PDB file of C-alpha atoms and ligand atoms in Angstrom:
ATOM      1  CA  MET A  18      -3.139  -1.085   6.148  1.00  0.00           C
ATOM      2  CA  LEU A  19      -2.830  -4.736   5.155  1.00  0.00           C
ATOM      3  CA  THR A  20       0.012  -6.731   6.578  1.00  0.00           C
ATOM      4  CA  LYS A  21       2.972  -7.602   4.574  1.00  0.00           C
ATOM      5  CA  ASP A  22       1.831 -11.207   4.298  1.00  0.00           C
ATOM      6  CA  GLU A  23      -1.574 -10.052   3.026  1.00  0.00           C
ATOM      7  CA  ILE A  24       0.032  -7.676   0.489  1.00  0.00           C
ATOM      8  CA  GLY A  25       2.329 -10.549  -0.605  1.00  0.00           C
ATOM      9  CA  ARG A  26      -0.602 -12.941  -1.059  1.00  0.00           C
ATOM     10  CA  ASN A  27      -2.496 -10.259  -3.074  1.00  0.00           C
ATOM     11  CA  LEU A  28       0.509  -9.752  -5.255  1.00  0.00           C
ATOM     12  CA  SER A  29       0.921 -13.489  -5.931  1.00  0.00           C
ATOM     13  CA  LEU A  30      -2.734 -13.626  -6.921  1.00  0.00           C
ATOM     14  CA  ILE A  31      -2.542 -10.608  -9.242  1.00  0.00           C
ATOM     15  CA  GLU A  32       0.655 -12.004 -10.753  1.00  0.00           C
ATOM     16  CA  GLU A  33      -1.055 -15.339 -11.469  1.00  0.00           C
ATOM     17  CA  ARG A  34      -3.948 -13.598 -13.076  1.00  0.00           C
ATOM     18  CA  ILE A  35      -1.710 -11.397 -15.302  1.00  0.00           C
ATOM     19  CA  ALA A  36       0.226 -14.475 -16.355  1.00  0.00           C
ATOM     20  CA  ALA A  37      -2.982 -16.306 -17.162  1.00  0.00           C
ATOM     21  CA  ALA A  38      -4.318 -13.405 -19.185  1.00  0.00           C
ATOM     22  CA  CYS A  39      -1.056 -13.155 -21.101  1.00  0.00           C
ATOM     23  CA  LYS A  40      -1.287 -16.875 -21.848  1.00  0.00           C
ATOM     24  CA  ARG A  41      -4.902 -16.649 -23.106  1.00  0.00           C
ATOM     25  CA  ALA A  42      -3.800 -13.757 -25.419  1.00  0.00           C
ATOM     26  CA  GLY A  43      -0.657 -15.575 -26.597  1.00  0.00           C
ATOM     27  CA  ARG A  44       1.547 -12.816 -25.044  1.00  0.00           C
ATOM     28  CA  ASP A  45       4.793 -12.977 -23.200  1.00  0.00           C
ATOM     29  CA  ARG A  46       4.429 -12.131 -19.503  1.00  0.00           C
ATOM     30  CA  ASN A  47       7.397  -9.710 -19.921  1.00  0.00           C
ATOM     31  CA  GLU A  48       5.272  -7.536 -22.261  1.00  0.00           C
ATOM     32  CA  VAL A  49       3.230  -6.356 -19.170  1.00  0.00           C
ATOM     33  CA  THR A  50       4.417  -4.163 -16.330  1.00  0.00           C
ATOM     34  CA  LEU A  51       2.544  -4.198 -13.136  1.00  0.00           C
ATOM     35  CA  ILE A  52       2.285  -0.776 -11.544  1.00  0.00           C
ATOM     36  CA  ALA A  53       1.367  -0.994  -7.866  1.00  0.00           C
ATOM     37  CA  VAL A  54      -0.899   1.984  -7.213  1.00  0.00           C
ATOM     38  CA  SER A  55      -0.044   3.009  -3.658  1.00  0.00           C
ATOM     39  CA  LYS A  56      -2.116   6.259  -3.429  1.00  0.00           C
ATOM     40  CA  MET A  57      -3.721   6.762  -0.049  1.00  0.00           C
ATOM     41  CA  ASN A  58      -1.712   3.971   1.404  1.00  0.00           C
ATOM     42  CA  PRO A  59       1.044   4.660   3.897  1.00  0.00           C
ATOM     43  CA  VAL A  60       4.755   4.450   3.143  1.00  0.00           C
ATOM     44  CA  GLU A  61       4.932   1.211   5.047  1.00  0.00           C
ATOM     45  CA  ALA A  62       2.578  -0.430   2.475  1.00  0.00           C
ATOM     46  CA  VAL A  63       5.007   0.642  -0.227  1.00  0.00           C
ATOM     47  CA  VAL A  64       7.953  -0.767   1.709  1.00  0.00           C
ATOM     48  CA  ALA A  65       6.063  -3.994   2.273  1.00  0.00           C
ATOM     49  CA  ALA A  66       5.250  -4.434  -1.453  1.00  0.00           C
ATOM     50  CA  HIS A  67       8.892  -3.521  -2.297  1.00  0.00           C
ATOM     51  CA  GLU A  68      10.012  -6.371   0.117  1.00  0.00           C
ATOM     52  CA  CYS A  69       7.691  -8.701  -1.821  1.00  0.00           C
ATOM     53  CA  GLY A  70       9.627  -7.864  -4.912  1.00  0.00           C
ATOM     54  CA  ILE A  71       7.723  -4.893  -6.514  1.00  0.00           C
ATOM     55  CA  ASP A  72       9.749  -1.896  -7.627  1.00  0.00           C
ATOM     56  CA  THR A  73       7.294  -0.035  -9.771  1.00  0.00           C
ATOM     57  CA  PHE A  74       4.615   2.134  -8.122  1.00  0.00           C
ATOM     58  CA  GLY A  75       1.938   4.644  -9.177  1.00  0.00           C
ATOM     59  CA  GLU A  76       0.672   7.702  -7.456  1.00  0.00           C
ATOM     60  CA  ASN A  77      -1.975  10.134  -8.658  1.00  0.00           C
ATOM     61  CA  LYS A  78      -0.987  13.212  -6.549  1.00  0.00           C
ATOM     62  CA  VAL A  79       2.192  15.140  -6.715  1.00  0.00           C
ATOM     63  CA  GLN A  80       2.472  15.961  -3.021  1.00  0.00           C
ATOM     64  CA  GLU A  81       1.837  12.419  -1.929  1.00  0.00           C
ATOM     65  CA  LEU A  82       4.283  11.121  -4.485  1.00  0.00           C
ATOM     66  CA  CYS A  83       7.057  13.466  -3.315  1.00  0.00           C
ATOM     67  CA  GLY A  84       6.428  12.632   0.300  1.00  0.00           C
ATOM     68  CA  LYS A  85       6.792   8.991  -0.419  1.00  0.00           C
ATOM     69  CA  ILE A  86       9.937   9.430  -2.492  1.00  0.00           C
ATOM     70  CA  GLU A  87      11.562  11.426   0.302  1.00  0.00           C
ATOM     71  CA  ALA A  88      10.422   9.022   3.032  1.00  0.00           C
ATOM     72  CA  ILE A  89      11.684   5.852   1.237  1.00  0.00           C
ATOM     73  CA  GLY A  90      15.425   5.744   1.033  1.00  0.00           C
ATOM     74  CA  VAL A  91      15.727   3.233  -1.821  1.00  0.00           C
ATOM     75  CA  PRO A  92      15.143   4.328  -5.443  1.00  0.00           C
ATOM     76  CA  LEU A  93      11.873   2.997  -6.807  1.00  0.00           C
ATOM     77  CA  ARG A  94      10.319   3.415 -10.217  1.00  0.00           C
ATOM     78  CA  TRP A  95       7.518   5.931  -9.832  1.00  0.00           C
ATOM     79  CA  HIS A  96       4.757   6.580 -12.326  1.00  0.00           C
ATOM     80  CA  LEU A  97       2.539   9.714 -12.075  1.00  0.00           C
ATOM     81  CA  ILE A  98      -0.795   8.388 -13.136  1.00  0.00           C
ATOM     82  CA  GLY A  99      -3.274  11.149 -12.062  1.00  0.00           C
ATOM     83  CA  HIS A 100      -4.179  14.542 -13.376  1.00  0.00           C
ATOM     84  CA  LEU A 101      -1.270  16.867 -13.269  1.00  0.00           C
ATOM     85  CA  GLN A 102      -1.487  20.703 -12.840  1.00  0.00           C
ATOM     86  CA  THR A 103       1.208  22.785 -14.609  1.00  0.00           C
ATOM     87  CA  ASN A 104       2.259  24.484 -11.412  1.00  0.00           C
ATOM     88  CA  LYS A 105       3.151  21.078  -9.882  1.00  0.00           C
ATOM     89  CA  VAL A 106       5.367  19.742 -12.703  1.00  0.00           C
ATOM     90  CA  LYS A 107       8.441  21.336 -11.214  1.00  0.00           C
ATOM     91  CA  TYR A 108       8.273  19.069  -8.138  1.00  0.00           C
ATOM     92  CA  ILE A 109       8.409  15.762 -10.089  1.00  0.00           C
ATOM     93  CA  ALA A 110      10.582  16.536 -13.154  1.00  0.00           C
ATOM     94  CA  GLY A 111      13.423  14.029 -13.125  1.00  0.00           C
ATOM     95  CA  LYS A 112      11.918  11.940 -10.304  1.00  0.00           C
ATOM     96  CA  VAL A 113       9.384   9.819 -12.208  1.00  0.00           C
ATOM     97  CA  VAL A 114       9.943   7.278 -15.004  1.00  0.00           C
ATOM     98  CA  MET A 115       6.697   8.217 -16.717  1.00  0.00           C
ATOM     99  CA  ILE A 116       3.820  10.718 -16.680  1.00  0.00           C
ATOM    100  CA  HIS A 117       0.613   9.036 -17.818  1.00  0.00           C
ATOM    101  CA  SER A 118      -1.801  11.843 -17.793  1.00  0.00           C
ATOM    102  CA  VAL A 119      -0.825  14.460 -20.489  1.00  0.00           C
ATOM    103  CA  ASP A 120      -3.871  15.901 -22.047  1.00  0.00           C
ATOM    104  CA  SER A 121      -2.807  19.315 -23.405  1.00  0.00           C
ATOM    105  CA  LEU A 122       0.015  20.967 -25.351  1.00  0.00           C
ATOM    106  CA  LYS A 123       0.369  23.486 -22.471  1.00  0.00           C
ATOM    107  CA  LEU A 124       1.063  20.738 -19.897  1.00  0.00           C
ATOM    108  CA  ALA A 125       3.558  19.086 -22.260  1.00  0.00           C
ATOM    109  CA  GLU A 126       5.379  22.440 -22.709  1.00  0.00           C
ATOM    110  CA  VAL A 127       5.727  22.809 -18.935  1.00  0.00           C
ATOM    111  CA  ILE A 128       6.964  19.285 -18.563  1.00  0.00           C
ATOM    112  CA  ASP A 129       9.481  19.957 -21.430  1.00  0.00           C
ATOM    113  CA  LYS A 130      10.703  23.161 -19.743  1.00  0.00           C
ATOM    114  CA  GLU A 131      11.070  21.577 -16.281  1.00  0.00           C
ATOM    115  CA  SER A 132      12.652  18.439 -17.709  1.00  0.00           C
ATOM    116  CA  GLU A 133      15.278  20.558 -19.508  1.00  0.00           C
ATOM    117  CA  LYS A 134      16.094  22.325 -16.209  1.00  0.00           C
ATOM    118  CA  ALA A 135      16.396  18.948 -14.543  1.00  0.00           C
ATOM    119  CA  GLY A 136      18.612  17.696 -17.382  1.00  0.00           C
ATOM    120  CA  VAL A 137      16.250  14.767 -18.349  1.00  0.00           C
ATOM    121  CA  VAL A 138      13.910  13.726 -21.133  1.00  0.00           C
ATOM    122  CA  THR A 139      10.615  12.723 -19.604  1.00  0.00           C
ATOM    123  CA  ASP A 140       8.551   9.812 -21.021  1.00  0.00           C
ATOM    124  CA  ILE A 141       4.882  10.791 -21.277  1.00  0.00           C
ATOM    125  CA  LEU A 142       1.625   9.192 -22.305  1.00  0.00           C
ATOM    126  CA  LEU A 143      -1.392  10.916 -23.797  1.00  0.00           C
ATOM    127  CA  GLU A 144      -4.432  10.352 -21.675  1.00  0.00           C
ATOM    128  CA  ILE A 145      -7.503   9.441 -23.751  1.00  0.00           C
ATOM    129  CA  ASN A 146     -11.139   9.742 -22.478  1.00  0.00           C
ATOM    130  CA  ILE A 147     -12.009   6.646 -24.479  1.00  0.00           C
ATOM    131  CA  ALA A 148     -15.648   6.365 -23.333  1.00  0.00           C
ATOM    132  CA  GLY A 149     -16.322  10.036 -23.594  1.00  0.00           C
ATOM    133  CA  GLU A 150     -17.318  10.347 -19.976  1.00  0.00           C
ATOM    134  CA  GLU A 151     -18.180  13.765 -18.681  1.00  0.00           C
ATOM    135  CA  SER A 152     -16.397  13.212 -15.378  1.00  0.00           C
ATOM    136  CA  LYS A 153     -13.031  12.040 -16.841  1.00  0.00           C
ATOM    137  CA  TYR A 154      -9.943  13.818 -17.773  1.00  0.00           C
ATOM    138  CA  GLY A 155      -8.269  13.085 -21.067  1.00  0.00           C
ATOM    139  CA  ILE A 156      -8.731  14.053 -24.712  1.00  0.00           C
ATOM    140  CA  GLU A 157     -11.106  12.652 -27.214  1.00  0.00           C
ATOM    141  CA  PRO A 158      -9.645   9.916 -29.464  1.00  0.00           C
ATOM    142  CA  SER A 159     -10.094  12.156 -32.516  1.00  0.00           C
ATOM    143  CA  GLU A 160      -7.747  14.801 -30.996  1.00  0.00           C
ATOM    144  CA  THR A 161      -4.959  12.396 -30.426  1.00  0.00           C
ATOM    145  CA  GLU A 162      -3.035  12.804 -33.670  1.00  0.00           C
ATOM    146  CA  ALA A 163      -3.097  16.611 -33.560  1.00  0.00           C
ATOM    147  CA  LEU A 164      -1.931  16.584 -29.976  1.00  0.00           C
ATOM    148  CA  ALA A 165       0.879  14.205 -30.751  1.00  0.00           C
ATOM    149  CA  ARG A 166       1.988  16.352 -33.677  1.00  0.00           C
ATOM    150  CA  SER A 167       2.013  19.511 -31.587  1.00  0.00           C
ATOM    151  CA  ILE A 168       4.046  17.898 -28.860  1.00  0.00           C
ATOM    152  CA  SER A 169       6.458  16.121 -31.267  1.00  0.00           C
ATOM    153  CA  PRO A 170       8.932  19.051 -31.634  1.00  0.00           C
ATOM    154  CA  LEU A 171       9.595  19.330 -27.842  1.00  0.00           C
ATOM    155  CA  LYS A 172      13.027  18.030 -27.132  1.00  0.00           C
ATOM    156  CA  HIS A 173      12.699  17.143 -23.412  1.00  0.00           C
ATOM    157  CA  VAL A 174       9.524  15.053 -23.559  1.00  0.00           C
ATOM    158  CA  ARG A 175       9.006  11.853 -25.489  1.00  0.00           C
ATOM    159  CA  ILE A 176       5.560  10.441 -26.136  1.00  0.00           C
ATOM    160  CA  CYS A 177       5.708   6.698 -25.543  1.00  0.00           C
ATOM    161  CA  GLY A 178       2.066   5.752 -25.956  1.00  0.00           C
ATOM    162  CA  LEU A 179      -1.479   6.202 -24.570  1.00  0.00           C
ATOM    163  CA  MET A 180      -3.266   5.848 -21.280  1.00  0.00           C
ATOM    164  CA  THR A 181      -6.866   5.518 -20.299  1.00  0.00           C
ATOM    165  CA  VAL A 182      -9.062   5.174 -17.276  1.00  0.00           C
ATOM    166  CA  ALA A 183     -11.936   2.950 -18.457  1.00  0.00           C
ATOM    167  CA  PRO A 184     -15.464   3.428 -17.009  1.00  0.00           C
ATOM    168  CA  GLU A 185     -16.233   1.987 -13.577  1.00  0.00           C
ATOM    169  CA  THR A 186     -18.169  -1.267 -13.982  1.00  0.00           C
ATOM    170  CA  ASP A 187     -19.146  -4.409 -12.186  1.00  0.00           C
ATOM    171  CA  GLU A 188     -18.668  -6.297 -15.457  1.00  0.00           C
ATOM    172  CA  PRO A 189     -15.162  -6.031 -16.753  1.00  0.00           C
ATOM    173  CA  GLU A 190     -16.173  -7.452 -20.163  1.00  0.00           C
ATOM    174  CA  ASN A 191     -18.061  -4.123 -20.679  1.00  0.00           C
ATOM    175  CA  ASN A 192     -14.694  -2.476 -20.954  1.00  0.00           C
ATOM    176  CA  ARG A 193     -13.335  -4.754 -23.660  1.00  0.00           C
ATOM    177  CA  PRO A 194     -14.560  -2.694 -26.536  1.00  0.00           C
ATOM    178  CA  TYR A 195     -12.899   0.443 -24.979  1.00  0.00           C
ATOM    179  CA  PHE A 196      -9.583  -1.326 -24.522  1.00  0.00           C
ATOM    180  CA  ARG A 197      -9.828  -2.554 -28.081  1.00  0.00           C
ATOM    181  CA  GLN A 198     -10.426   0.968 -29.332  1.00  0.00           C
ATOM    182  CA  MET A 199      -7.385   2.210 -27.411  1.00  0.00           C
ATOM    183  CA  ARG A 200      -5.266  -0.493 -29.060  1.00  0.00           C
ATOM    184  CA  GLU A 201      -6.717   0.509 -32.557  1.00  0.00           C
ATOM    185  CA  LEU A 202      -5.953   4.168 -31.790  1.00  0.00           C
ATOM    186  CA  SER A 203      -2.415   3.338 -30.738  1.00  0.00           C
ATOM    187  CA  VAL A 204      -1.780   1.375 -34.067  1.00  0.00           C
ATOM    188  CA  ASP A 205      -3.317   4.158 -36.060  1.00  0.00           C
ATOM    189  CA  ILE A 206      -1.125   6.864 -34.401  1.00  0.00           C
ATOM    190  CA  ALA A 207       2.045   4.642 -34.724  1.00  0.00           C
ATOM    191  CA  SER A 208       1.276   4.335 -38.486  1.00  0.00           C
ATOM    192  CA  LYS A 209       1.596   8.146 -38.941  1.00  0.00           C
ATOM    193  CA  ASN A 210       5.328   7.920 -38.176  1.00  0.00           C
ATOM    194  CA  ILE A 211       5.410  11.283 -36.279  1.00  0.00           C
ATOM    195  CA  ASP A 212       8.883  12.373 -35.262  1.00  0.00           C
ATOM    196  CA  ASN A 213      10.008  11.715 -31.694  1.00  0.00           C
ATOM    197  CA  ILE A 214       7.014   9.655 -30.732  1.00  0.00           C
ATOM    198  CA  SER A 215       6.464   5.933 -30.252  1.00  0.00           C
ATOM    199  CA  MET A 216       3.359   3.964 -29.361  1.00  0.00           C
ATOM    200  CA  ASN A 217       5.011   1.171 -27.354  1.00  0.00           C
ATOM    201  CA  VAL A 218       3.116   1.741 -24.187  1.00  0.00           C
ATOM    202  CA  LEU A 219      -0.552   1.148 -23.587  1.00  0.00           C
ATOM    203  CA  SER A 220      -1.501   1.948 -19.980  1.00  0.00           C
ATOM    204  CA  MET A 221      -4.900   0.550 -19.215  1.00  0.00           C
ATOM    205  CA  GLY A 222      -6.641  -1.832 -16.786  1.00  0.00           C
ATOM    206  CA  MET A 223      -7.180  -1.467 -13.018  1.00  0.00           C
ATOM    207  CA  THR A 224      -8.160  -3.830 -10.235  1.00  0.00           C
ATOM    208  CA  GLY A 225     -11.640  -4.504 -11.764  1.00  0.00           C
ATOM    209  CA  ASP A 226     -10.654  -5.100 -15.353  1.00  0.00           C
ATOM    210  CA  PHE A 227      -6.905  -5.620 -15.811  1.00  0.00           C
ATOM    211  CA  GLU A 228      -7.186  -9.097 -17.258  1.00  0.00           C
ATOM    212  CA  ILE A 229      -9.421  -7.814 -20.074  1.00  0.00           C
ATOM    213  CA  ALA A 230      -6.935  -4.998 -20.671  1.00  0.00           C
ATOM    214  CA  VAL A 231      -4.038  -7.487 -20.872  1.00  0.00           C
ATOM    215  CA  GLU A 232      -5.954  -9.635 -23.327  1.00  0.00           C
ATOM    216  CA  GLU A 233      -6.524  -6.490 -25.425  1.00  0.00           C
ATOM    217  CA  GLY A 234      -2.920  -5.322 -25.463  1.00  0.00           C
ATOM    218  CA  ALA A 235      -2.137  -3.405 -22.245  1.00  0.00           C
ATOM    219  CA  THR A 236       1.590  -3.068 -21.622  1.00  0.00           C
ATOM    220  CA  HIS A 237       1.074  -1.402 -18.206  1.00  0.00           C
ATOM    221  CA  VAL A 238      -1.662  -2.237 -15.771  1.00  0.00           C
ATOM    222  CA  ARG A 239      -2.349  -0.015 -12.793  1.00  0.00           C
ATOM    223  CA  VAL A 240      -3.517  -1.994  -9.775  1.00  0.00           C
ATOM    224  CA  GLY A 241      -4.229  -0.511  -6.359  1.00  0.00           C
ATOM    225  CA  THR A 242      -7.108  -2.071  -4.407  1.00  0.00           C
ATOM    226  CA  GLY A 243      -6.223  -5.563  -5.573  1.00  0.00           C
ATOM    227  CA  ILE A 244      -2.816  -5.239  -3.936  1.00  0.00           C
ATOM    228  CA  PHE A 245      -3.256  -2.912  -0.994  1.00  0.00           C
ATOM    229  CA  GLY A 246      -6.903  -3.388  -0.128  1.00  0.00           C
ATOM    230  CA  ALA A 247      -9.822  -0.874  -0.238  1.00  0.00           C
ATOM    231  CA  ARG A 248      -8.742   2.744   0.166  1.00  0.00           C
ATOM    232  CA  ASP A 249     -10.191   4.703   3.158  1.00  0.00           C
ATOM    233  CA  TYR A 250     -11.660   7.885   1.742  1.00  0.00           C
ATOM    234  CA  SER A 251     -13.060   8.984   5.149  1.00  0.00           C
ATOM    235  CA  LYS A 252      -9.710  10.453   6.198  1.00  0.00           C
TER     236      LYS A 252
HETATM  237  C1  PLP B  19      -6.401   4.794  -8.270  1.00  0.00           C
HETATM  238  C2  PLP B  19      -6.010   4.581  -9.711  1.00  0.00           C
HETATM  239  C3  PLP B  19      -5.787   3.251 -10.209  1.00  0.00           C
HETATM  240  C4  PLP B  19      -5.939   2.041  -9.335  1.00  0.00           C
HETATM  241  O1  PLP B  19      -7.273   1.745  -9.149  1.00  0.00           O
HETATM  242  P1  PLP B  19      -7.746   0.372  -8.397  1.00  0.00           P
HETATM  243  O2  PLP B  19      -9.161   0.175  -8.885  1.00  0.00           O
HETATM  244  O3  PLP B  19      -7.632   0.609  -6.943  1.00  0.00           O
HETATM  245  O4  PLP B  19      -6.870  -0.735  -8.964  1.00  0.00           O
HETATM  246  C5  PLP B  19      -5.419   3.128 -11.460  1.00  0.00           C
HETATM  247  N1  PLP B  19      -5.269   4.269 -12.319  1.00  0.00           N
HETATM  248  C6  PLP B  19      -5.444   5.528 -11.863  1.00  0.00           C
HETATM  249  C7  PLP B  19      -5.313   6.672 -12.856  1.00  0.00           C
HETATM  250  C8  PLP B  19      -5.916   5.723 -10.596  1.00  0.00           C
HETATM  251  O5  PLP B  19      -6.155   6.914 -10.166  1.00  0.00           O
END
């Protein structure tokens, strides 16, 4: 794990780069939320980032998320950003500010049911496989409107926008067209005026490409490696 000083320096750098990207795009810095993706990093790393002023974190696995919520006494703003199985929803209903990875009506129905039990309305995003990659979760862009309409009647979930995981690339510019397509899709869905849904959130951009994503309209960037260092997949 990086030291608190290193995490703090990384955060300052990321912050500068987000601010510069906002400036280039003529956007207000407040339009972009930085989600610190702490997956595979220890609780101490989350605490260190929190002490550096971060209160919004992302995790991609339910068990790891719940473990961290329990271990950390202070309330933080947690986003579930990874694929979610229906049988795990009950563990996180009421504990997360947003679920980024909804890609089926069935999953939305389970989130709806568990949210009702927990006495909350859960904010969700529809995950889009924007580049049509075989290996990726998410729906095809063309399926977005139909899925939004089918989820719309559910009372305990609220679609707030769209999320994507863009292709891995050494050249962030390569992902600009995908981010632009996400933005266009979001505007298109918003224009349909479907009940109970808004398109205010566009969750896209990671360590390798978040500046391009901000330039193309991201409201939430999910940065892990750039803050916490490389993850150790050997464990
Ligand atoms: C791990 C992960 C991230 C962060 O990736 P980095 O490249 O480390 O910034 C963002 N989004 C999702 C869905 C992830 O699983």
